[in-house]
PDB file of C-alpha atoms in Angstrom:
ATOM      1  CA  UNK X 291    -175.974  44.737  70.214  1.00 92.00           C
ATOM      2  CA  UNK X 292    -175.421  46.984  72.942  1.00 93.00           C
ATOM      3  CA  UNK X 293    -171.755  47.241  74.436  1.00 94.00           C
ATOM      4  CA  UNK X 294    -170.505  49.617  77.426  1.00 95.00           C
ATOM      5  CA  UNK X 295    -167.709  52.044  76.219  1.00 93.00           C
ATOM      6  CA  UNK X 296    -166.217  54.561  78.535  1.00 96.00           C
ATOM      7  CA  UNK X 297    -164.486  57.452  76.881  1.00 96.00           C
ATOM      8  CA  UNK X 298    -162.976  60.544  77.726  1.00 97.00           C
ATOM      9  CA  UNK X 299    -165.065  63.600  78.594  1.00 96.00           C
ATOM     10  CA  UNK X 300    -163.404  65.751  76.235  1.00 96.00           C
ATOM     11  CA  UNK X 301    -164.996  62.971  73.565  1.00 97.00           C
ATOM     12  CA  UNK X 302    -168.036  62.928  75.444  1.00 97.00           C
ATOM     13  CA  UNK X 303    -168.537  66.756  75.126  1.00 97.00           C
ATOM     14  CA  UNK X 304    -167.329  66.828  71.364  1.00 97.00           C
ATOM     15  CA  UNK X 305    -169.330  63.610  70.806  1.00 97.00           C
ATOM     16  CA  UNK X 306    -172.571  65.434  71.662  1.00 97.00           C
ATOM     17  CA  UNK X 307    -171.879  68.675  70.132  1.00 98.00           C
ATOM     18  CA  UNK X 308    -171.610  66.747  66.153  1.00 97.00           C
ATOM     19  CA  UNK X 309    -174.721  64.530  67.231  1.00 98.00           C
ATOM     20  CA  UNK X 310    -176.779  67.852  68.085  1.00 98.00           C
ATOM     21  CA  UNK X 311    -175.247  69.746  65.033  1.00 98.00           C
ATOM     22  CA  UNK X 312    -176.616  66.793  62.366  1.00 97.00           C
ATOM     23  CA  UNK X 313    -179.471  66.394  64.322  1.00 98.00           C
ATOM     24  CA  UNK X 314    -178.546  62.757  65.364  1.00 98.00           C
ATOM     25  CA  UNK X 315    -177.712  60.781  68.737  1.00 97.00           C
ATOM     26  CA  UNK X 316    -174.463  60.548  70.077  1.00 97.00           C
ATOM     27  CA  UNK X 317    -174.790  56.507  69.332  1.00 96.00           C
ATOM     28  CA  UNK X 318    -175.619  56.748  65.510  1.00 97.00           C
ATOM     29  CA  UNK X 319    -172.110  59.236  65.340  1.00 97.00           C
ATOM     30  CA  UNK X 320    -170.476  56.270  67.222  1.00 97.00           C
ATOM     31  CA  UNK X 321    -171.883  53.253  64.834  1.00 97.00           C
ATOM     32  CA  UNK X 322    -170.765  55.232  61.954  1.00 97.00           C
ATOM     33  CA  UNK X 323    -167.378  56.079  63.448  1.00 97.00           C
ATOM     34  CA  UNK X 324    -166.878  52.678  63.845  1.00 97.00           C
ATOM     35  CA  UNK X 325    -168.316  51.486  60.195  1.00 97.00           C
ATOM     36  CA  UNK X 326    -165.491  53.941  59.018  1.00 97.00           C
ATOM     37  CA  UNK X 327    -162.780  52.491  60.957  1.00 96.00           C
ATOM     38  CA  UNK X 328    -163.509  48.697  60.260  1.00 96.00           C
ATOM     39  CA  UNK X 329    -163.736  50.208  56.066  1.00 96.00           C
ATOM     40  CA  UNK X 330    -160.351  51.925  56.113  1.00 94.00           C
ATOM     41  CA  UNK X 331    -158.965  48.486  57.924  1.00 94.00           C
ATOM     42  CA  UNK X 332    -160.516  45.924  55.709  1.00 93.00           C
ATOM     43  CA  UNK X 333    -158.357  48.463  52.515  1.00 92.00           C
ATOM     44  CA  UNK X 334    -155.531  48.048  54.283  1.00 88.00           C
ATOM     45  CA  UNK X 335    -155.626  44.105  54.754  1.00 78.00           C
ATOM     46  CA  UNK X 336    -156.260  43.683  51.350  1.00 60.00           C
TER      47      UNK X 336
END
Protein backbone atom coordinates (compact mmCIF):
# COMPACT_ATOMS: atom_id res chain seq x y z
CA UNK A 1 0.00 0.00 0.00
CA UNK A 2 1.26 3.25 -0.81
CA UNK A 3 0.35 6.26 1.61
CA UNK A 4 1.53 10.09 1.27
CA UNK A 5 3.57 11.21 4.39
CA UNK A 6 5.01 14.65 4.61
CA UNK A 7 7.82 15.07 7.06
CA UNK A 8 10.19 17.50 8.06
CA UNK A 9 13.26 18.27 5.95
CA UNK A 10 15.58 17.83 8.66
CA UNK A 11 14.01 13.97 8.53
CA UNK A 12 14.08 14.09 4.95
CA UNK A 13 17.87 14.88 4.84
CA UNK A 14 18.71 12.38 7.79
CA UNK A 15 16.24 9.91 6.21
CA UNK A 16 18.39 9.72 3.06
CA UNK A 17 21.71 9.88 4.57
CA UNK A 18 20.92 6.10 6.73
CA UNK A 19 19.18 4.79 3.41
CA UNK A 20 22.49 5.65 1.34
CA UNK A 21 24.78 4.50 4.28
CA UNK A 22 23.01 0.68 4.33
CA UNK A 23 22.68 0.83 0.86
CA UNK A 24 18.79 0.89 0.98
CA UNK A 25 15.85 3.37 -0.09
CA UNK A 26 14.61 5.90 2.03
CA UNK A 27 11.07 3.78 1.96
CA UNK A 28 12.50 0.35 3.18
CA UNK A 29 14.17 2.67 6.40
CA UNK A 30 10.54 3.98 6.73
CA UNK A 31 8.63 0.35 6.60
CA UNK A 32 11.05 -0.82 9.10
CA UNK A 33 10.75 2.26 11.30
CA UNK A 34 7.34 1.67 11.39
CA UNK A 35 7.50 -2.39 11.95
CA UNK A 36 9.55 -1.21 15.08
CA UNK A 37 7.11 1.15 16.37
CA UNK A 38 3.88 -1.04 15.94
CA UNK A 39 6.48 -4.07 17.93
CA UNK A 40 7.39 -1.88 20.89
CA UNK A 41 3.38 -0.91 21.03
CA UNK A 42 1.89 -4.31 20.70
CA UNK A 43 4.70 -5.07 24.28
CA UNK A 44 3.25 -2.45 25.81
CA UNK A 45 -0.56 -3.43 25.33
CA UNK A 46 0.09 -6.66 26.48
Amino acid sequence: MRIPVIIPDEHHEELRRIAYEEKSSMSEEVRKAIAEYLERKRKNVT
